[in-house]
């Protein structure tokens, strides 16, 4: 149980210090959910363990898991070019963008704003080229629209239906691209500003999911079990394999804080951590979903404020609290 433990104390402290108005923390293991706790209130709405939150980029590994199910079935390969699924993509490019490039931020696709009103598939077709595919690393949301298009082409059914199948198979049935699930309001205090509702309309495969703590914990439990309900063990191992180590980053940061596999990220600063082998993903609105396989733990932190690291929310503290508990 984490109700009175150091991880819960950490989550409570983020609310008590005013860094975030609400927080939901959950921990599971290969045996299932251990505990979920909620703190704070926002504009009179108390946080509940059953609340939906906008997951932002926590969507990416869920999209990647969905796409990789098609690889397991032999419908796609990591070397399959995006142009095979999206006719006309990259007509002016001299390189080839593959599924592996899309899922590891090495596509070179120029990324529009996440709240751009242009339909995502149109944006993908019109996207410019920032670098030769595979030569550099630059975070790219639009690449996951390309990956979703490849999944639709391979399976012959809508991408969202495939995500729902993953969710149903892993006890994560509350995951949804529909904003009518009454998620907590996202607070936008940073520049440039974000039109949250325009982003919601995009139903973005890289940032558009909503979910509850229990959804992510149940999915995390199946990953810790290596049960094959999400993807097969060999597939998960491949997704956790870093694809960006030693590849130059285009970033405003001095050095990469994380390495990228296929959809999943891994901390690049393991010397600061008590645990090895952590993988998962953060989201722009402060959401976090991480697996600590050596400790048999999945941890979920949900909140609703953009750029929480700039506000002092340090997930290194959370990882260490979970690892030691």
PDB file of C-alpha atoms in Angstrom:
ATOM      1  CA  UNK A   1       0.000   0.000   0.000  1.00  0.00           C
ATOM      2  CA  UNK A   2       1.239   3.512  -0.792  1.00  0.00           C
ATOM      3  CA  UNK A   3      -1.399   5.579   1.028  1.00  0.00           C
ATOM      4  CA  UNK A   4       0.992   6.665   3.764  1.00  0.00           C
ATOM      5  CA  UNK A   5       4.240   5.850   1.970  1.00  0.00           C
ATOM      6  CA  UNK A   6       6.956   8.111   0.544  1.00  0.00           C
ATOM      7  CA  UNK A   7       5.523   8.087  -2.999  1.00  0.00           C
ATOM      8  CA  UNK A   8       2.156   9.317  -1.740  1.00  0.00           C
ATOM      9  CA  UNK A   9       3.926  11.894   0.414  1.00  0.00           C
ATOM     10  CA  UNK A  10       5.715  13.133  -2.701  1.00  0.00           C
ATOM     11  CA  UNK A  11       2.434  13.474  -4.635  1.00  0.00           C
ATOM     12  CA  UNK A  12       0.743  15.218  -1.716  1.00  0.00           C
ATOM     13  CA  UNK A  13       3.664  17.635  -1.477  1.00  0.00           C
ATOM     14  CA  UNK A  14       3.222  18.730  -5.107  1.00  0.00           C
ATOM     15  CA  UNK A  15      -0.291  19.885  -4.186  1.00  0.00           C
ATOM     16  CA  UNK A  16       0.547  21.290  -0.761  1.00  0.00           C
ATOM     17  CA  UNK A  17       3.319  23.472  -2.202  1.00  0.00           C
ATOM     18  CA  UNK A  18       1.022  24.815  -4.923  1.00  0.00           C
ATOM     19  CA  UNK A  19       2.933  23.351  -7.843  1.00  0.00           C
ATOM     20  CA  UNK A  20      -0.214  21.589  -9.078  1.00  0.00           C
ATOM     21  CA  UNK A  21      -3.846  21.923  -7.951  1.00  0.00           C
ATOM     22  CA  UNK A  22      -4.663  18.196  -8.071  1.00  0.00           C
ATOM     23  CA  UNK A  23      -2.749  14.940  -8.172  1.00  0.00           C
ATOM     24  CA  UNK A  24      -3.630  11.274  -8.521  1.00  0.00           C
ATOM     25  CA  UNK A  25      -0.923   8.737  -7.754  1.00  0.00           C
ATOM     26  CA  UNK A  26      -1.159   5.024  -8.387  1.00  0.00           C
ATOM     27  CA  UNK A  27       1.170   2.060  -8.004  1.00  0.00           C
ATOM     28  CA  UNK A  28       0.735  -1.461  -9.337  1.00  0.00           C
ATOM     29  CA  UNK A  29       2.852  -4.599  -9.598  1.00  0.00           C
ATOM     30  CA  UNK A  30       2.658  -7.795 -11.615  1.00  0.00           C
ATOM     31  CA  UNK A  31       0.036  -8.894  -9.077  1.00  0.00           C
ATOM     32  CA  UNK A  32      -2.252  -5.965  -9.907  1.00  0.00           C
ATOM     33  CA  UNK A  33      -3.121  -2.517  -8.574  1.00  0.00           C
ATOM     34  CA  UNK A  34      -1.746  -1.896  -5.095  1.00  0.00           C
ATOM     35  CA  UNK A  35      -3.158   1.556  -4.357  1.00  0.00           C
ATOM     36  CA  UNK A  36      -4.471   4.779  -5.889  1.00  0.00           C
ATOM     37  CA  UNK A  37      -4.691   8.037  -3.929  1.00  0.00           C
ATOM     38  CA  UNK A  38      -5.954  11.505  -4.877  1.00  0.00           C
ATOM     39  CA  UNK A  39      -5.089  14.945  -3.502  1.00  0.00           C
ATOM     40  CA  UNK A  40      -6.280  18.510  -3.940  1.00  0.00           C
ATOM     41  CA  UNK A  41      -9.109  20.256  -5.741  1.00  0.00           C
ATOM     42  CA  UNK A  42      -9.389  22.542  -8.738  1.00  0.00           C
ATOM     43  CA  UNK A  43     -12.045  25.268  -9.010  1.00  0.00           C
ATOM     44  CA  UNK A  44     -14.125  23.417  -6.443  1.00  0.00           C
ATOM     45  CA  UNK A  45     -13.710  19.978  -8.019  1.00  0.00           C
ATOM     46  CA  UNK A  46     -11.972  17.577  -5.625  1.00  0.00           C
ATOM     47  CA  UNK A  47      -9.595  15.106  -7.208  1.00  0.00           C
ATOM     48  CA  UNK A  48     -10.874  11.528  -7.336  1.00  0.00           C
ATOM     49  CA  UNK A  49      -9.093   8.288  -8.096  1.00  0.00           C
ATOM     50  CA  UNK A  50     -11.674   7.692 -10.855  1.00  0.00           C
ATOM     51  CA  UNK A  51     -11.023  10.971 -12.697  1.00  0.00           C
ATOM     52  CA  UNK A  52      -9.965  11.189 -16.310  1.00  0.00           C
ATOM     53  CA  UNK A  53      -6.998  13.373 -17.238  1.00  0.00           C
ATOM     54  CA  UNK A  54      -5.623  14.495 -20.585  1.00  0.00           C
ATOM     55  CA  UNK A  55      -2.602  12.233 -20.997  1.00  0.00           C
ATOM     56  CA  UNK A  56      -0.778  14.249 -23.672  1.00  0.00           C
ATOM     57  CA  UNK A  57       2.405  12.371 -24.688  1.00  0.00           C
ATOM     58  CA  UNK A  58       1.698   9.396 -22.442  1.00  0.00           C
ATOM     59  CA  UNK A  59      -0.390   8.594 -25.535  1.00  0.00           C
ATOM     60  CA  UNK A  60       2.767   7.823 -27.511  1.00  0.00           C
ATOM     61  CA  UNK A  61       3.754   4.469 -25.965  1.00  0.00           C
ATOM     62  CA  UNK A  62       0.113   3.348 -26.107  1.00  0.00           C
ATOM     63  CA  UNK A  63       0.019   4.181 -29.806  1.00  0.00           C
ATOM     64  CA  UNK A  64       3.337   2.389 -30.247  1.00  0.00           C
ATOM     65  CA  UNK A  65       2.043  -0.738 -28.496  1.00  0.00           C
ATOM     66  CA  UNK A  66      -0.989  -0.683 -30.791  1.00  0.00           C
ATOM     67  CA  UNK A  67       1.142  -0.342 -33.908  1.00  0.00           C
ATOM     68  CA  UNK A  68       3.614  -3.017 -32.803  1.00  0.00           C
ATOM     69  CA  UNK A  69       0.793  -5.546 -32.536  1.00  0.00           C
ATOM     70  CA  UNK A  70       0.692  -5.335 -36.336  1.00  0.00           C
ATOM     71  CA  UNK A  71       4.427  -6.015 -36.499  1.00  0.00           C
ATOM     72  CA  UNK A  72       3.908  -9.147 -34.383  1.00  0.00           C
ATOM     73  CA  UNK A  73       1.315 -10.386 -36.864  1.00  0.00           C
ATOM     74  CA  UNK A  74       3.632  -9.862 -39.823  1.00  0.00           C
ATOM     75  CA  UNK A  75       1.518  -7.066 -41.262  1.00  0.00           C
ATOM     76  CA  UNK A  76       4.254  -4.444 -40.840  1.00  0.00           C
ATOM     77  CA  UNK A  77       8.011  -4.333 -40.363  1.00  0.00           C
ATOM     78  CA  UNK A  78      10.072  -1.686 -38.622  1.00  0.00           C
ATOM     79  CA  UNK A  79      11.661  -1.010 -42.007  1.00  0.00           C
ATOM     80  CA  UNK A  80       8.335  -0.515 -43.807  1.00  0.00           C
ATOM     81  CA  UNK A  81       8.327   2.957 -45.392  1.00  0.00           C
ATOM     82  CA  UNK A  82       5.594   5.414 -44.482  1.00  0.00           C
ATOM     83  CA  UNK A  83       5.080   6.065 -48.201  1.00  0.00           C
ATOM     84  CA  UNK A  84       3.775   2.502 -48.611  1.00  0.00           C
ATOM     85  CA  UNK A  85       0.826   3.300 -46.360  1.00  0.00           C
ATOM     86  CA  UNK A  86       0.368   6.989 -47.172  1.00  0.00           C
ATOM     87  CA  UNK A  87       0.613   7.342 -50.919  1.00  0.00           C
ATOM     88  CA  UNK A  88       2.417  10.510 -51.942  1.00  0.00           C
ATOM     89  CA  UNK A  89       4.131  11.114 -48.610  1.00  0.00           C
ATOM     90  CA  UNK A  90       7.675  12.417 -48.992  1.00  0.00           C
ATOM     91  CA  UNK A  91       7.459  12.841 -52.763  1.00  0.00           C
ATOM     92  CA  UNK A  92      10.073  15.593 -52.599  1.00  0.00           C
ATOM     93  CA  UNK A  93      12.316  13.792 -50.087  1.00  0.00           C
ATOM     94  CA  UNK A  94      15.444  11.873 -51.113  1.00  0.00           C
ATOM     95  CA  UNK A  95      15.347   9.654 -48.008  1.00  0.00           C
ATOM     96  CA  UNK A  96      12.966   6.969 -46.743  1.00  0.00           C
ATOM     97  CA  UNK A  97      11.000   7.418 -43.505  1.00  0.00           C
ATOM     98  CA  UNK A  98      10.325   4.056 -41.863  1.00  0.00           C
ATOM     99  CA  UNK A  99       8.128   2.901 -39.005  1.00  0.00           C
ATOM    100  CA  UNK A 100      11.206   2.696 -36.781  1.00  0.00           C
ATOM    101  CA  UNK A 101      12.029   6.336 -37.543  1.00  0.00           C
ATOM    102  CA  UNK A 102       8.471   7.400 -36.718  1.00  0.00           C
ATOM    103  CA  UNK A 103       8.358   5.669 -33.328  1.00  0.00           C
ATOM    104  CA  UNK A 104      11.816   6.856 -32.225  1.00  0.00           C
ATOM    105  CA  UNK A 105      11.673  10.570 -33.210  1.00  0.00           C
ATOM    106  CA  UNK A 106      14.165  10.136 -36.060  1.00  0.00           C
ATOM    107  CA  UNK A 107      11.824  10.821 -38.989  1.00  0.00           C
ATOM    108  CA  UNK A 108      12.930  14.343 -39.848  1.00  0.00           C
ATOM    109  CA  UNK A 109       9.263  15.319 -40.290  1.00  0.00           C
ATOM    110  CA  UNK A 110       8.679  18.987 -39.517  1.00  0.00           C
ATOM    111  CA  UNK A 111       6.205  19.126 -36.636  1.00  0.00           C
ATOM    112  CA  UNK A 112       3.325  21.635 -36.669  1.00  0.00           C
ATOM    113  CA  UNK A 113       1.844  22.990 -33.459  1.00  0.00           C
ATOM    114  CA  UNK A 114      -0.090  20.326 -31.623  1.00  0.00           C
ATOM    115  CA  UNK A 115      -3.240  22.492 -31.684  1.00  0.00           C
ATOM    116  CA  UNK A 116      -3.015  23.300 -35.403  1.00  0.00           C
ATOM    117  CA  UNK A 117      -6.502  23.157 -36.922  1.00  0.00           C
ATOM    118  CA  UNK A 118      -5.335  21.432 -40.108  1.00  0.00           C
ATOM    119  CA  UNK A 119      -6.437  17.771 -40.169  1.00  0.00           C
ATOM    120  CA  UNK A 120      -3.524  15.602 -39.073  1.00  0.00           C
ATOM    121  CA  UNK A 121      -3.368  13.518 -42.244  1.00  0.00           C
ATOM    122  CA  UNK A 122      -3.241  16.693 -44.339  1.00  0.00           C
ATOM    123  CA  UNK A 123      -0.469  18.039 -42.108  1.00  0.00           C
ATOM    124  CA  UNK A 124       1.442  14.797 -42.592  1.00  0.00           C
ATOM    125  CA  UNK A 125       1.198  15.044 -46.361  1.00  0.00           C
ATOM    126  CA  UNK A 126       2.298  18.698 -46.345  1.00  0.00           C
ATOM    127  CA  UNK A 127       5.048  18.308 -43.730  1.00  0.00           C
ATOM    128  CA  UNK A 128       8.495  19.623 -44.515  1.00  0.00           C
ATOM    129  CA  UNK A 129      11.793  17.858 -43.916  1.00  0.00           C
ATOM    130  CA  UNK A 130      14.000  18.954 -41.012  1.00  0.00           C
ATOM    131  CA  UNK A 131      16.780  16.412 -41.527  1.00  0.00           C
ATOM    132  CA  UNK A 132      17.602  13.178 -43.350  1.00  0.00           C
ATOM    133  CA  UNK A 133      15.658  10.337 -41.733  1.00  0.00           C
ATOM    134  CA  UNK A 134      17.683   8.478 -39.120  1.00  0.00           C
ATOM    135  CA  UNK A 135      20.554  10.964 -38.947  1.00  0.00           C
ATOM    136  CA  UNK A 136      19.324  13.024 -35.984  1.00  0.00           C
ATOM    137  CA  UNK A 137      16.759  12.961 -33.180  1.00  0.00           C
ATOM    138  CA  UNK A 138      14.050  15.594 -32.779  1.00  0.00           C
ATOM    139  CA  UNK A 139      10.843  15.134 -30.810  1.00  0.00           C
ATOM    140  CA  UNK A 140       7.943  14.901 -33.262  1.00  0.00           C
ATOM    141  CA  UNK A 141       4.257  14.522 -32.453  1.00  0.00           C
ATOM    142  CA  UNK A 142       3.120  14.296 -36.079  1.00  0.00           C
ATOM    143  CA  UNK A 143       5.240  11.199 -36.624  1.00  0.00           C
ATOM    144  CA  UNK A 144       2.717   9.255 -34.539  1.00  0.00           C
ATOM    145  CA  UNK A 145      -0.033  10.188 -36.989  1.00  0.00           C
ATOM    146  CA  UNK A 146       2.157   8.486 -39.573  1.00  0.00           C
ATOM    147  CA  UNK A 147       2.501   5.409 -37.365  1.00  0.00           C
ATOM    148  CA  UNK A 148      -1.278   5.320 -36.849  1.00  0.00           C
ATOM    149  CA  UNK A 149      -1.804   5.561 -40.615  1.00  0.00           C
ATOM    150  CA  UNK A 150       0.496   2.576 -41.075  1.00  0.00           C
ATOM    151  CA  UNK A 151      -1.490   0.562 -38.520  1.00  0.00           C
ATOM    152  CA  UNK A 152      -4.736   1.350 -40.339  1.00  0.00           C
ATOM    153  CA  UNK A 153      -3.216   0.376 -43.679  1.00  0.00           C
ATOM    154  CA  UNK A 154      -1.807  -2.856 -42.271  1.00  0.00           C
ATOM    155  CA  UNK A 155      -4.878  -4.016 -40.341  1.00  0.00           C
ATOM    156  CA  UNK A 156      -7.611  -2.624 -42.563  1.00  0.00           C
ATOM    157  CA  UNK A 157      -9.520  -1.070 -39.679  1.00  0.00           C
ATOM    158  CA  UNK A 158      -9.536   2.311 -37.900  1.00  0.00           C
ATOM    159  CA  UNK A 159      -6.638   3.065 -35.612  1.00  0.00           C
ATOM    160  CA  UNK A 160      -8.891   4.056 -32.707  1.00  0.00           C
ATOM    161  CA  UNK A 161     -10.600   0.668 -32.878  1.00  0.00           C
ATOM    162  CA  UNK A 162      -7.180  -0.947 -32.581  1.00  0.00           C
ATOM    163  CA  UNK A 163      -6.360   1.176 -29.527  1.00  0.00           C
ATOM    164  CA  UNK A 164      -9.665   0.143 -27.985  1.00  0.00           C
ATOM    165  CA  UNK A 165      -8.813  -3.515 -28.565  1.00  0.00           C
ATOM    166  CA  UNK A 166      -5.497  -3.038 -26.743  1.00  0.00           C
ATOM    167  CA  UNK A 167      -7.316  -1.298 -23.906  1.00  0.00           C
ATOM    168  CA  UNK A 168      -9.957  -4.019 -23.636  1.00  0.00           C
ATOM    169  CA  UNK A 169      -7.343  -6.765 -23.649  1.00  0.00           C
ATOM    170  CA  UNK A 170      -5.399  -5.190 -20.767  1.00  0.00           C
ATOM    171  CA  UNK A 171      -8.097  -3.837 -18.442  1.00  0.00           C
ATOM    172  CA  UNK A 172      -7.551  -0.271 -19.622  1.00  0.00           C
ATOM    173  CA  UNK A 173     -11.063   0.268 -20.963  1.00  0.00           C
ATOM    174  CA  UNK A 174     -11.300   3.868 -19.783  1.00  0.00           C
ATOM    175  CA  UNK A 175      -8.736   5.037 -22.336  1.00  0.00           C
ATOM    176  CA  UNK A 176     -10.462   7.222 -24.901  1.00  0.00           C
ATOM    177  CA  UNK A 177      -9.920   9.949 -27.479  1.00  0.00           C
ATOM    178  CA  UNK A 178     -13.309  11.474 -26.564  1.00  0.00           C
ATOM    179  CA  UNK A 179     -13.106  14.654 -24.493  1.00  0.00           C
ATOM    180  CA  UNK A 180     -16.653  14.143 -23.192  1.00  0.00           C
ATOM    181  CA  UNK A 181     -15.170  11.922 -20.434  1.00  0.00           C
ATOM    182  CA  UNK A 182     -15.087  15.035 -18.196  1.00  0.00           C
ATOM    183  CA  UNK A 183     -11.308  15.351 -17.816  1.00  0.00           C
ATOM    184  CA  UNK A 184      -9.751  17.866 -15.449  1.00  0.00           C
ATOM    185  CA  UNK A 185      -9.193  21.292 -16.975  1.00  0.00           C
ATOM    186  CA  UNK A 186      -5.640  21.740 -18.279  1.00  0.00           C
ATOM    187  CA  UNK A 187      -3.993  24.910 -16.983  1.00  0.00           C
ATOM    188  CA  UNK A 188      -1.979  26.735 -19.619  1.00  0.00           C
ATOM    189  CA  UNK A 189       0.314  29.319 -18.051  1.00  0.00           C
ATOM    190  CA  UNK A 190       3.300  28.942 -20.362  1.00  0.00           C
ATOM    191  CA  UNK A 191       4.301  30.488 -23.664  1.00  0.00           C
ATOM    192  CA  UNK A 192       3.559  29.747 -26.376  1.00  0.00           C
ATOM    193  CA  UNK A 193      -0.050  29.268 -25.360  1.00  0.00           C
ATOM    194  CA  UNK A 194      -2.020  26.159 -26.199  1.00  0.00           C
ATOM    195  CA  UNK A 195      -5.581  25.921 -27.499  1.00  0.00           C
ATOM    196  CA  UNK A 196      -6.474  22.800 -25.549  1.00  0.00           C
ATOM    197  CA  UNK A 197      -9.867  22.269 -27.158  1.00  0.00           C
ATOM    198  CA  UNK A 198      -8.406  22.538 -30.666  1.00  0.00           C
ATOM    199  CA  UNK A 199      -5.889  19.888 -29.668  1.00  0.00           C
ATOM    200  CA  UNK A 200      -8.665  17.651 -28.344  1.00  0.00           C
ATOM    201  CA  UNK A 201     -10.454  17.835 -31.717  1.00  0.00           C
ATOM    202  CA  UNK A 202      -7.356  16.425 -33.413  1.00  0.00           C
ATOM    203  CA  UNK A 203      -7.704  13.126 -31.522  1.00  0.00           C
ATOM    204  CA  UNK A 204      -3.945  13.024 -31.883  1.00  0.00           C
ATOM    205  CA  UNK A 205      -2.230   9.595 -31.839  1.00  0.00           C
ATOM    206  CA  UNK A 206       0.758  11.299 -30.259  1.00  0.00           C
ATOM    207  CA  UNK A 207      -1.011  13.280 -27.556  1.00  0.00           C
ATOM    208  CA  UNK A 208      -4.790  12.924 -27.633  1.00  0.00           C
ATOM    209  CA  UNK A 209      -5.752  10.163 -25.200  1.00  0.00           C
ATOM    210  CA  UNK A 210      -7.596  10.630 -21.912  1.00  0.00           C
ATOM    211  CA  UNK A 211      -7.336   8.084 -19.157  1.00  0.00           C
ATOM    212  CA  UNK A 212      -7.668   7.185 -15.489  1.00  0.00           C
ATOM    213  CA  UNK A 213      -4.938   6.002 -13.177  1.00  0.00           C
ATOM    214  CA  UNK A 214      -6.445   2.496 -13.121  1.00  0.00           C
ATOM    215  CA  UNK A 215      -6.274   2.248 -16.915  1.00  0.00           C
ATOM    216  CA  UNK A 216      -2.545   2.943 -17.003  1.00  0.00           C
ATOM    217  CA  UNK A 217      -1.880   0.787 -13.945  1.00  0.00           C
ATOM    218  CA  UNK A 218      -3.693  -2.209 -15.432  1.00  0.00           C
ATOM    219  CA  UNK A 219      -1.813  -1.834 -18.703  1.00  0.00           C
ATOM    220  CA  UNK A 220       1.431  -1.457 -16.758  1.00  0.00           C
ATOM    221  CA  UNK A 221       0.670  -4.610 -14.802  1.00  0.00           C
ATOM    222  CA  UNK A 222       0.411  -6.625 -18.027  1.00  0.00           C
ATOM    223  CA  UNK A 223       3.748  -5.207 -19.189  1.00  0.00           C
ATOM    224  CA  UNK A 224       5.382  -6.165 -15.885  1.00  0.00           C
ATOM    225  CA  UNK A 225       3.902  -9.650 -16.195  1.00  0.00           C
ATOM    226  CA  UNK A 226       5.175  -9.972 -19.781  1.00  0.00           C
ATOM    227  CA  UNK A 227       1.817 -11.662 -20.244  1.00  0.00           C
ATOM    228  CA  UNK A 228       1.510 -11.061 -23.977  1.00  0.00           C
ATOM    229  CA  UNK A 229      -1.877  -9.387 -23.513  1.00  0.00           C
ATOM    230  CA  UNK A 230      -0.477  -6.058 -24.708  1.00  0.00           C
ATOM    231  CA  UNK A 231       2.438  -7.257 -26.853  1.00  0.00           C
ATOM    232  CA  UNK A 232       4.619 -10.335 -26.753  1.00  0.00           C
ATOM    233  CA  UNK A 233       7.747 -10.336 -24.546  1.00  0.00           C
ATOM    234  CA  UNK A 234      10.109 -10.115 -27.535  1.00  0.00           C
ATOM    235  CA  UNK A 235       8.178  -7.109 -28.841  1.00  0.00           C
ATOM    236  CA  UNK A 236       8.305  -5.316 -25.516  1.00  0.00           C
ATOM    237  CA  UNK A 237      12.029  -5.973 -25.259  1.00  0.00           C
ATOM    238  CA  UNK A 238      12.515  -4.423 -28.706  1.00  0.00           C
ATOM    239  CA  UNK A 239      10.420  -1.393 -27.738  1.00  0.00           C
ATOM    240  CA  UNK A 240      12.557  -0.852 -24.645  1.00  0.00           C
ATOM    241  CA  UNK A 241      15.800  -1.007 -26.631  1.00  0.00           C
ATOM    242  CA  UNK A 242      17.252   2.534 -26.936  1.00  0.00           C
ATOM    243  CA  UNK A 243      17.333   3.751 -30.545  1.00  0.00           C
ATOM    244  CA  UNK A 244      18.784   7.217 -29.958  1.00  0.00           C
ATOM    245  CA  UNK A 245      21.895   6.630 -27.846  1.00  0.00           C
ATOM    246  CA  UNK A 246      24.805   8.459 -29.440  1.00  0.00           C
ATOM    247  CA  UNK A 247      22.613  10.051 -32.136  1.00  0.00           C
ATOM    248  CA  UNK A 248      22.772  13.888 -32.082  1.00  0.00           C
ATOM    249  CA  UNK A 249      19.671  15.602 -30.710  1.00  0.00           C
ATOM    250  CA  UNK A 250      18.024  18.757 -31.985  1.00  0.00           C
ATOM    251  CA  UNK A 251      16.820  20.196 -28.697  1.00  0.00           C
ATOM    252  CA  UNK A 252      16.804  23.346 -26.587  1.00  0.00           C
ATOM    253  CA  UNK A 253      18.147  21.228 -23.711  1.00  0.00           C
ATOM    254  CA  UNK A 254      21.859  20.974 -22.999  1.00  0.00           C
ATOM    255  CA  UNK A 255      21.704  17.187 -23.215  1.00  0.00           C
ATOM    256  CA  UNK A 256      18.904  14.629 -23.640  1.00  0.00           C
ATOM    257  CA  UNK A 257      17.120  13.758 -20.415  1.00  0.00           C
ATOM    258  CA  UNK A 258      15.853  10.530 -21.928  1.00  0.00           C
ATOM    259  CA  UNK A 259      16.721   7.973 -24.567  1.00  0.00           C
ATOM    260  CA  UNK A 260      13.969   6.769 -26.877  1.00  0.00           C
ATOM    261  CA  UNK A 261      13.056   3.249 -27.870  1.00  0.00           C
ATOM    262  CA  UNK A 262       9.918   2.524 -29.880  1.00  0.00           C
ATOM    263  CA  UNK A 263       7.356   4.816 -28.252  1.00  0.00           C
ATOM    264  CA  UNK A 264       8.878   4.331 -24.804  1.00  0.00           C
ATOM    265  CA  UNK A 265      11.489   6.551 -23.198  1.00  0.00           C
ATOM    266  CA  UNK A 266      14.221   5.617 -20.745  1.00  0.00           C
ATOM    267  CA  UNK A 267      15.941   8.049 -18.333  1.00  0.00           C
ATOM    268  CA  UNK A 268      19.389   9.082 -19.523  1.00  0.00           C
ATOM    269  CA  UNK A 269      20.465  10.073 -16.000  1.00  0.00           C
ATOM    270  CA  UNK A 270      20.454   6.678 -14.285  1.00  0.00           C
ATOM    271  CA  UNK A 271      23.295   7.758 -11.980  1.00  0.00           C
ATOM    272  CA  UNK A 272      20.657   9.830 -10.126  1.00  0.00           C
ATOM    273  CA  UNK A 273      18.276   6.903  -9.762  1.00  0.00           C
ATOM    274  CA  UNK A 274      18.010   4.012  -7.327  1.00  0.00           C
ATOM    275  CA  UNK A 275      16.461   1.812 -10.019  1.00  0.00           C
ATOM    276  CA  UNK A 276      17.782   0.604 -13.363  1.00  0.00           C
ATOM    277  CA  UNK A 277      15.798  -0.250 -16.461  1.00  0.00           C
ATOM    278  CA  UNK A 278      12.981   2.276 -15.979  1.00  0.00           C
ATOM    279  CA  UNK A 279      10.832   2.863 -19.063  1.00  0.00           C
ATOM    280  CA  UNK A 280       7.635   4.784 -19.765  1.00  0.00           C
ATOM    281  CA  UNK A 281       6.711   8.311 -20.826  1.00  0.00           C
ATOM    282  CA  UNK A 282       5.871  11.770 -19.459  1.00  0.00           C
ATOM    283  CA  UNK A 283       3.109  14.060 -20.726  1.00  0.00           C
ATOM    284  CA  UNK A 284       3.137  17.834 -21.218  1.00  0.00           C
ATOM    285  CA  UNK A 285       0.396  18.407 -18.617  1.00  0.00           C
ATOM    286  CA  UNK A 286       2.403  16.700 -15.866  1.00  0.00           C
ATOM    287  CA  UNK A 287       1.160  13.178 -16.494  1.00  0.00           C
ATOM    288  CA  UNK A 288       3.613  10.326 -15.907  1.00  0.00           C
ATOM    289  CA  UNK A 289       3.490   6.570 -16.636  1.00  0.00           C
ATOM    290  CA  UNK A 290       6.567   4.496 -15.805  1.00  0.00           C
ATOM    291  CA  UNK A 291       7.536   0.880 -15.265  1.00  0.00           C
ATOM    292  CA  UNK A 292      10.290  -0.130 -12.842  1.00  0.00           C
ATOM    293  CA  UNK A 293      10.710  -3.802 -13.808  1.00  0.00           C
ATOM    294  CA  UNK A 294      13.513  -4.623 -11.348  1.00  0.00           C
ATOM    295  CA  UNK A 295      11.241  -3.500  -8.494  1.00  0.00           C
ATOM    296  CA  UNK A 296       8.104  -4.983 -10.116  1.00  0.00           C
ATOM    297  CA  UNK A 297       6.373  -1.595  -9.976  1.00  0.00           C
ATOM    298  CA  UNK A 298       4.333   0.587 -12.305  1.00  0.00           C
ATOM    299  CA  UNK A 299       3.778   4.173 -11.153  1.00  0.00           C
ATOM    300  CA  UNK A 300       1.241   6.648 -12.505  1.00  0.00           C
ATOM    301  CA  UNK A 301       1.067  10.343 -11.631  1.00  0.00           C
ATOM    302  CA  UNK A 302      -1.759  12.406 -13.106  1.00  0.00           C
ATOM    303  CA  UNK A 303      -2.218  16.163 -12.915  1.00  0.00           C
ATOM    304  CA  UNK A 304      -3.258  19.043 -15.159  1.00  0.00           C
ATOM    305  CA  UNK A 305      -0.620  21.790 -15.492  1.00  0.00           C
ATOM    306  CA  UNK A 306       1.696  22.303 -18.457  1.00  0.00           C
ATOM    307  CA  UNK A 307       5.470  22.195 -17.995  1.00  0.00           C
ATOM    308  CA  UNK A 308       5.474  20.872 -14.430  1.00  0.00           C
ATOM    309  CA  UNK A 309       9.287  20.364 -14.358  1.00  0.00           C
ATOM    310  CA  UNK A 310       9.637  24.139 -14.682  1.00  0.00           C
ATOM    311  CA  UNK A 311       7.435  24.454 -11.585  1.00  0.00           C
ATOM    312  CA  UNK A 312       9.695  22.208  -9.505  1.00  0.00           C
ATOM    313  CA  UNK A 313       7.978  18.849  -9.990  1.00  0.00           C
ATOM    314  CA  UNK A 314      10.950  16.454 -10.017  1.00  0.00           C
ATOM    315  CA  UNK A 315      10.059  12.900 -11.011  1.00  0.00           C
ATOM    316  CA  UNK A 316      13.527  11.686 -10.044  1.00  0.00           C
ATOM    317  CA  UNK A 317      12.291  12.023  -6.461  1.00  0.00           C
ATOM    318  CA  UNK A 318       9.193   9.996  -7.330  1.00  0.00           C
ATOM    319  CA  UNK A 319      11.145   7.220  -9.050  1.00  0.00           C
ATOM    320  CA  UNK A 320      13.431   6.875  -6.040  1.00  0.00           C
ATOM    321  CA  UNK A 321      10.520   6.896  -3.582  1.00  0.00           C
ATOM    322  CA  UNK A 322       8.804   4.098  -5.538  1.00  0.00           C
ATOM    323  CA  UNK A 323      12.007   2.101  -5.960  1.00  0.00           C
ATOM    324  CA  UNK A 324      12.739   2.153  -2.227  1.00  0.00           C
ATOM    325  CA  UNK A 325       9.208   1.357  -1.064  1.00  0.00           C
TER     326      UNK A 325
END
